[in-house]
CSV table of C-alpha atoms and ligand atoms in Angstrom, one decimal:
chain,number,residue,atom,x,y,z
A,936,MET,CA,0.0,0.0,0.0
A,937,ALA,CA,1.3,3.5,-0.8
A,938,THR,CA,2.5,5.5,2.1
A,939,SER,CA,0.1,8.2,3.3
A,940,HIS,CA,1.3,11.7,3.9
A,941,PHE,CA,-0.1,14.9,5.4
A,942,LEU,CA,0.8,17.6,3.1
A,943,THR,CA,-2.6,19.3,2.9
A,944,LEU,CA,-5.8,18.9,4.9
A,945,ASN,CA,-7.3,17.1,2.0
A,946,ASP,CA,-4.9,14.2,2.6
A,947,LEU,CA,-7.2,13.0,5.4
A,948,SER,CA,-10.8,12.1,4.8
A,949,VAL,CA,-13.5,13.9,6.8
A,950,GLU,CA,-14.0,10.8,8.8
A,951,HIS,CA,-10.3,10.6,9.7
A,952,HIS,CA,-10.2,14.3,10.5
A,953,PHE,CA,-12.9,13.9,13.1
A,954,LYS,CA,-11.1,10.8,14.5
A,955,VAL,CA,-7.9,12.9,14.8
A,956,LEU,CA,-9.8,15.8,16.4
A,957,ASP,CA,-11.6,13.5,18.8
A,958,ARG,CA,-8.4,11.8,19.8
A,959,ALA,CA,-6.7,15.2,20.2
A,960,ARG,CA,-9.4,16.0,22.8
A,961,VAL,CA,-8.8,12.7,24.6
A,962,LEU,CA,-5.0,13.3,24.6
A,963,LYS,CA,-5.5,16.8,25.9
A,964,GLU,CA,-7.6,15.6,28.8
A,965,ALA,CA,-5.0,12.8,29.5
A,966,HIS,CA,-2.3,15.4,29.5
A,967,GLN,CA,-4.2,17.7,31.9
A,968,ARG,CA,-4.7,14.7,34.3
A,969,GLY,CA,-1.0,13.9,34.1
A,970,ASP,CA,-1.6,10.5,32.6
A,971,ARG,CA,1.4,8.7,30.9
A,972,LEU,CA,0.9,7.3,27.5
A,973,ASP,CA,3.4,5.2,25.5
A,974,THR,CA,1.6,4.8,22.2
A,975,LEU,CA,4.7,5.9,20.2
A,976,SER,CA,7.2,4.1,22.3
A,977,ARG,CA,10.6,3.8,20.5
A,978,HIS,CA,9.3,5.7,17.4
A,979,VAL,CA,11.5,8.5,16.2
A,980,LEU,CA,10.3,11.6,14.2
A,981,ALA,CA,12.8,13.6,12.1
A,982,MET,CA,12.0,17.3,11.9
A,983,ILE,CA,13.5,19.3,9.0
A,984,PHE,CA,13.2,23.0,9.6
A,985,GLU,CA,14.2,25.3,6.7
A,986,LYS,CA,12.4,28.2,8.5
A,987,SER,CA,12.2,29.4,12.1
A,988,SER,CA,9.7,28.0,14.5
A,989,THR,CA,8.8,28.0,18.2
A,990,ARG,CA,5.4,26.3,18.4
A,991,THR,CA,5.8,23.7,15.7
A,992,ARG,CA,9.2,22.6,16.9
A,993,VAL,CA,8.3,22.4,20.5
A,994,SER,CA,4.9,20.8,20.1
A,995,PHE,CA,6.2,18.0,17.7
A,996,GLU,CA,9.3,17.3,19.9
A,997,ALA,CA,7.4,17.4,23.2
A,998,GLY,CA,4.5,15.4,21.7
A,999,MET,CA,6.8,12.6,20.6
A,1000,ASN,CA,8.5,12.6,24.0
A,1001,GLN,CA,5.2,12.5,25.8
A,1002,LEU,CA,4.1,9.5,23.8
A,1003,GLY,CA,7.2,7.6,24.6
A,1004,GLY,CA,9.1,8.4,21.4
A,1005,SER,CA,11.7,11.0,20.4
A,1006,ALA,CA,12.4,13.6,17.8
A,1007,ILE,CA,15.5,14.8,15.9
A,1008,PHE,CA,15.8,18.4,14.8
A,1009,LEU,CA,17.5,19.0,11.5
A,1010,SER,CA,18.2,22.3,9.9
A,1011,PRO,CA,20.0,23.1,6.7
A,1012,ASN,CA,22.8,24.7,8.7
A,1013,ASP,CA,23.8,21.5,10.4
A,1014,SER,CA,22.7,18.8,8.0
A,1015,GLN,CA,23.8,17.9,4.5
A,1016,LEU,CA,20.7,19.5,3.1
A,1017,GLY,CA,22.4,22.8,3.4
A,1018,ARG,CA,25.3,21.5,1.4
A,1019,GLY,CA,23.1,20.5,-1.5
A,1020,GLU,CA,22.2,16.8,-0.8
A,1021,PRO,CA,19.0,16.3,-2.8
A,1022,LEU,CA,15.7,16.1,-0.8
A,1023,GLU,CA,14.9,12.8,-2.5
A,1024,ASP,CA,18.2,11.2,-1.3
A,1025,THR,CA,17.5,12.5,2.2
A,1026,ALA,CA,14.0,11.0,2.1
A,1027,ARG,CA,15.4,7.6,1.0
A,1028,VAL,CA,17.9,7.6,3.9
A,1029,LEU,CA,15.6,8.8,6.6
A,1030,SER,CA,12.9,6.3,5.5
A,1031,GLN,CA,15.2,3.6,6.8
A,1032,MET,CA,16.0,5.2,10.2
A,1033,VAL,CA,12.9,6.9,11.6
A,1034,SER,CA,9.1,6.4,11.6
A,1035,ALA,CA,8.0,9.8,10.1
A,1036,VAL,CA,9.4,13.1,8.9
A,1037,MET,CA,8.0,16.6,9.6
A,1038,ILE,CA,9.1,19.3,7.2
A,1039,ARG,CA,8.8,23.1,7.4
A,1040,THR,CA,9.9,24.7,4.1
A,1041,ASP,CA,9.2,27.4,1.6
A,1042,HIS,CA,8.1,25.9,-1.8
A,1043,HIS,CA,5.3,23.3,-1.3
A,1044,GLN,CA,6.7,21.4,-4.2
A,1045,LYS,CA,9.7,20.4,-2.0
A,1046,LEU,CA,7.3,18.6,0.3
A,1047,ILE,CA,5.7,16.8,-2.6
A,1048,ASP,CA,9.1,15.8,-4.0
A,1049,PHE,CA,10.3,14.6,-0.6
A,1050,SER,CA,7.1,12.6,0.0
A,1051,GLN,CA,7.3,10.9,-3.4
A,1052,ALA,CA,10.7,9.5,-2.4
A,1053,SER,CA,9.7,8.6,1.1
A,1054,SER,CA,8.4,5.3,2.3
A,1055,ILE,CA,7.4,6.8,5.7
A,1056,PRO,CA,4.8,9.4,6.4
A,1057,VAL,CA,5.7,13.0,5.7
A,1058,ILE,CA,3.9,15.8,7.6
A,1059,ASN,CA,3.8,19.4,6.5
A,1060,GLY,CA,4.9,21.7,9.3
A,1061,LEU,CA,4.2,24.8,7.1
A,1062,SER,CA,5.0,25.7,3.5
A,1063,ASP,CA,4.4,28.9,1.6
A,1064,SER,CA,1.1,27.3,0.4
A,1065,CYS,CA,-0.5,26.0,3.6
A,1066,HIS,CA,-0.2,25.1,7.3
A,1067,PRO,CA,-2.5,22.1,7.9
A,1068,CYS,CA,-1.1,21.3,11.4
A,1069,GLN,CA,-2.1,24.7,12.6
A,1070,LEU,CA,-5.6,24.3,11.3
A,1071,LEU,CA,-6.0,21.1,13.3
A,1072,ALA,CA,-5.3,23.1,16.5
A,1073,ASP,CA,-7.6,25.9,15.4
A,1074,LEU,CA,-10.4,23.5,14.6
A,1075,GLN,CA,-10.0,21.8,17.9
A,1076,ALA,CA,-10.4,25.2,19.6
A,1077,ILE,CA,-13.4,26.2,17.5
A,1078,ARG,CA,-15.1,22.8,18.2
A,1079,ALA,CA,-14.5,23.1,21.9
A,1080,GLU,CA,-16.1,26.6,21.9
A,1081,PHE,CA,-19.1,26.1,19.6
A,1082,GLY,CA,-19.5,22.3,19.6
A,1083,HIS,CA,-19.5,22.1,15.8
A,1084,LEU,CA,-17.8,23.5,12.8
A,1085,GLU,CA,-20.5,23.4,10.1
A,1086,ASP,CA,-22.3,26.6,9.3
A,1087,LEU,CA,-20.2,28.8,11.6
A,1088,LYS,CA,-19.3,32.2,10.2
A,1089,VAL,CA,-15.5,32.5,10.2
A,1090,VAL,CA,-13.8,35.7,9.0
A,1091,TRP,CA,-10.2,36.0,7.8
A,1092,ILE,CA,-8.8,39.5,7.9
A,1093,GLY,CA,-5.5,40.4,6.1
A,1094,ASP,CA,-3.1,38.6,3.8
A,1095,GLY,CA,-4.3,35.7,1.6
A,1096,ASN,CA,-1.3,33.7,2.7
A,1097,ASN,CA,-0.6,30.1,3.7
A,1098,MET,CA,-2.9,30.3,6.7
A,1099,CYS,CA,-5.7,31.9,4.8
A,1100,GLN,CA,-5.4,29.3,2.1
A,1101,THR,CA,-5.6,26.5,4.6
A,1102,TYR,CA,-8.8,28.1,6.0
A,1103,CYS,CA,-10.2,28.1,2.5
A,1104,GLU,CA,-9.5,24.4,2.2
A,1105,ALA,CA,-10.9,23.7,5.7
A,1106,ALA,CA,-14.1,25.6,4.8
A,1107,GLY,CA,-14.6,23.1,1.9
A,1108,ILE,CA,-14.0,20.1,4.1
A,1109,PHE,CA,-15.8,21.1,7.3
A,1110,GLY,CA,-18.6,23.2,5.8
A,1111,PHE,CA,-18.1,26.5,7.7
A,1112,ASN,CA,-18.6,29.8,5.9
A,1113,LEU,CA,-15.4,31.7,5.3
A,1114,THR,CA,-15.4,35.4,4.5
A,1115,VAL,CA,-12.0,36.7,3.5
A,1116,SER,CA,-11.3,40.4,3.8
A,1117,HIS,CA,-8.0,41.4,2.2
A,1118,PRO,CA,-6.5,44.5,0.6
A,1119,ASP,CA,-6.2,44.7,-3.2
A,1120,GLY,CA,-3.4,42.5,-4.5
A,1121,TYR,CA,-3.3,40.1,-1.5
A,1122,ALA,CA,-5.9,37.6,-2.4
A,1123,PRO,CA,-5.4,33.8,-1.7
A,1124,ASP,CA,-4.5,31.7,-4.8
A,1125,PRO,CA,-7.7,30.9,-6.7
A,1126,GLU,CA,-6.7,27.2,-6.7
A,1127,TRP,CA,-7.0,27.2,-2.9
A,1128,VAL,CA,-10.2,29.2,-3.0
A,1129,LYS,CA,-11.6,26.5,-5.2
A,1130,LEU,CA,-10.9,23.9,-2.5
A,1131,GLY,CA,-13.4,25.9,-0.4
A,1132,ARG,CA,-16.2,24.3,-2.6
A,1133,GLY,CA,-18.3,27.5,-2.6
A,1134,GLN,CA,-17.9,28.2,1.1
A,1135,VAL,CA,-15.5,31.1,0.6
A,1136,HIS,CA,-16.7,34.6,0.1
A,1137,PHE,CA,-15.0,38.0,-0.1
A,1138,GLU,CA,-15.7,41.3,1.5
A,1139,PRO,CA,-13.0,44.0,1.2
A,1140,ASP,CA,-14.3,46.1,4.0
A,1141,PRO,CA,-13.2,44.4,7.3
A,1142,ALA,CA,-16.0,46.1,9.3
A,1143,ARG,CA,-18.7,44.6,7.1
A,1144,ALA,CA,-16.9,41.3,6.8
A,1145,VAL,CA,-17.0,40.7,10.6
A,1146,GLU,CA,-20.7,41.3,11.0
A,1147,GLN,CA,-22.2,38.4,12.9
A,1148,ALA,CA,-18.9,36.5,12.8
A,1149,GLN,CA,-18.4,33.8,15.4
A,1150,VAL,CA,-14.7,33.4,14.6
A,1151,VAL,CA,-12.4,36.2,13.5
A,1152,THR,CA,-8.8,35.3,12.6
A,1153,THR,CA,-5.8,37.0,11.2
A,1154,ASP,CA,-2.0,36.5,10.7
A,1155,VAL,CA,1.1,38.6,10.2
A,1156,TRP,CA,1.2,41.0,7.3
A,1157,ALA,CA,4.6,39.7,6.1
A,1158,SER,CA,5.2,36.0,6.4
A,1159,MET,CA,8.6,34.3,6.7
A,1160,GLY,CA,10.5,35.0,3.5
A,1161,GLN,CA,8.7,38.3,2.8
A,1162,GLU,CA,10.8,40.4,5.2
A,1163,ALA,CA,11.9,42.7,2.3
A,1164,GLU,CA,8.2,43.6,1.6
A,1165,GLN,CA,7.6,44.5,5.3
A,1166,ALA,CA,7.5,48.3,4.8
A,1167,ARG,CA,5.2,48.3,1.7
A,1168,ARG,CA,2.9,45.7,3.3
A,1169,LYS,CA,2.6,47.9,6.5
A,1170,GLN,CA,1.1,50.6,4.3
A,1171,ASP,CA,-1.1,48.2,2.2
A,1172,PHE,CA,-2.6,46.5,5.3
A,1173,ALA,CA,-3.1,49.7,7.4
A,1174,HIS,CA,-6.9,49.3,7.3
A,1175,TYR,CA,-6.8,45.6,8.1
A,1176,GLN,CA,-5.8,45.7,11.8
A,1177,VAL,CA,-8.0,43.7,14.2
A,1178,THR,CA,-9.0,46.0,17.1
A,1179,ALA,CA,-11.4,45.7,19.9
A,1180,SER,CA,-13.8,48.0,18.1
A,1181,LEU,CA,-13.7,45.7,15.0
A,1182,LEU,CA,-14.5,42.7,17.2
A,1183,ASP,CA,-17.5,44.7,18.6
A,1184,LYS,CA,-19.1,44.4,15.2
A,1185,ALA,CA,-18.9,40.6,15.3
A,1186,ALA,CA,-21.3,38.3,17.2
A,1187,ASP,CA,-21.4,38.7,21.0
A,1188,ASN,CA,-19.8,35.3,21.5
A,1189,VAL,CA,-17.0,36.0,18.9
A,1190,CYS,CA,-13.8,34.0,19.4
A,1191,PHE,CA,-10.6,35.6,18.0
A,1192,LEU,CA,-7.8,33.3,16.8
A,1193,HIS,CA,-4.3,33.9,15.7
A,1194,CYS,CA,-1.7,31.2,14.8
A,1195,LEU,CA,1.1,33.3,16.3
A,1196,PRO,CA,3.6,34.8,16.4
A,1197,ALA,CA,1.6,38.1,16.5
A,1198,HIS,CA,2.8,41.6,15.8
A,1199,GLN,CA,0.9,44.0,18.1
A,1200,GLY,CA,0.5,47.4,16.4
A,1201,GLU,CA,0.3,45.7,13.0
A,1202,GLU,CA,-2.3,43.0,12.3
A,1203,ILE,CA,-3.6,43.3,15.9
A,1204,SER,CA,-3.8,46.5,18.0
A,1205,HIS,CA,-1.6,47.0,21.0
A,1206,GLY,CA,-3.1,45.3,24.1
A,1207,LEU,CA,-5.7,43.3,22.1
A,1208,PHE,CA,-4.6,40.2,24.0
A,1209,HIS,CA,-6.0,41.7,27.2
A,1210,ASP,CA,-9.5,41.6,25.5
A,1211,PRO,CA,-11.3,38.4,26.8
A,1212,ARG,CA,-12.5,37.7,23.3
A,1213,THR,CA,-8.9,36.8,22.4
A,1214,ARG,CA,-8.4,34.3,25.2
A,1215,HIS,CA,-8.7,31.3,22.8
A,1216,VAL,CA,-5.4,32.2,21.2
A,1217,TRP,CA,-3.5,30.5,24.0
A,1218,GLU,CA,-5.7,27.4,23.9
A,1219,GLN,CA,-5.2,27.3,20.1
A,1220,ALA,CA,-1.4,27.4,20.5
A,1221,GLY,CA,-1.5,24.7,23.3
A,1222,ASN,CA,-3.7,22.6,21.0
A,1223,ARG,CA,-0.8,22.2,18.6
A,1224,LEU,CA,0.6,19.6,21.1
A,1225,HIS,CA,-2.5,17.5,21.3
A,1226,ALA,CA,-3.7,17.7,17.7
A,1227,GLN,CA,-0.2,16.7,16.4
A,1228,LYS,CA,0.1,13.9,18.9
A,1229,ALA,CA,-3.2,12.6,17.5
A,1230,LEU,CA,-1.9,13.1,14.0
A,1231,LEU,CA,1.4,11.3,14.7
A,1232,GLU,CA,-0.5,8.3,16.1
A,1233,HIS,CA,-2.7,8.3,13.1
A,1234,PHE,CA,0.1,8.3,10.6
A,1235,ILE,CA,2.7,6.2,12.5
A,1236,LEU,CA,0.4,3.5,13.8
A,1237,ASN,CA,-1.8,3.0,10.8
B,345,CP,N1,2.0,29.0,14.5
B,345,CP,C1,3.2,28.4,14.2
B,345,CP,O1,3.4,27.6,13.4
B,345,CP,O2,4.2,28.9,15.0
B,345,CP,P1,5.8,28.6,14.9
B,345,CP,O3,6.2,29.4,13.7
B,345,CP,O4,6.4,29.2,16.1
B,345,CP,O5,6.0,27.2,14.7
B,346,NVA,N1,2.0,33.1,7.6
B,346,NVA,C1,3.0,32.9,8.6
B,346,NVA,C2,2.6,31.8,9.5
B,346,NVA,C3,3.5,31.5,10.6
B,346,NVA,C4,3.1,30.4,11.5
B,346,NVA,C5,4.3,32.6,7.9
B,346,NVA,O1,4.3,31.8,7.0
B,346,NVA,O2,5.3,33.2,8.3
């Protein structure tokens, strides 16, 4: 049987997604009780990071440890990848040594190339196209708050980037309504909007976009790799800052999410994290640990 990978959300069926999300909840409760689990005993995860990370690295490494396994961090600086060893060769070698590989990189095609040469599961820890592991954590937080995903009004404010594109894909899979509010020139790729299966709408005015929203989410104006565009983007996104008064226009029970890291004074106003409507952001970040543990079990044990 061909090896399964998790490069985009659509790599899992809806049924498997809900199994992973249910298991993530169980693992979170077990973690909170202090229960010890050894479901991934002696399994090893290789983690290739071609970009910076705090949450993804710590949650994957801690997750493997907590399930009785371990993780190895590899960066281009201290592996042969940085000296030009082809991804495909690396994939063939790692396939004989570890149980799964997580990769954070720029071009999504690199993930595809790596996975095609890999006989062990490959997990996308973020590419320029999408960030499916983050969405698992977000969906877990949204489900915990509202009890369901279908028919919720979710609003994306800002750049049509990798996170926005993953929300488009998630809207198509889970049946929530996604309104995207972005400045001119920063739309998500139409191919990703198509994955939304008609559930993605656009409203350029953020104040109108958030009306009746149950979930409002945003991300940095300049993603990793776009540092040179920072100044221009700051001007282009000036009207797309999430503030307390913008959240006032949403539903009373609105839940604000941000994948982090956040830039206060840019995509969110200074002090916004003191607003109780943003409290889920920390739960969302913490969920990375549990959602990915469930994902690792799914891919390594099946
Ligand atoms: N949200 C997220 O992926 O954070 P890191 O870049 O810190 O991994
Ligand atoms: N869009 C951001 C997400 C970081 C988790 C980036 O790619 O830098």
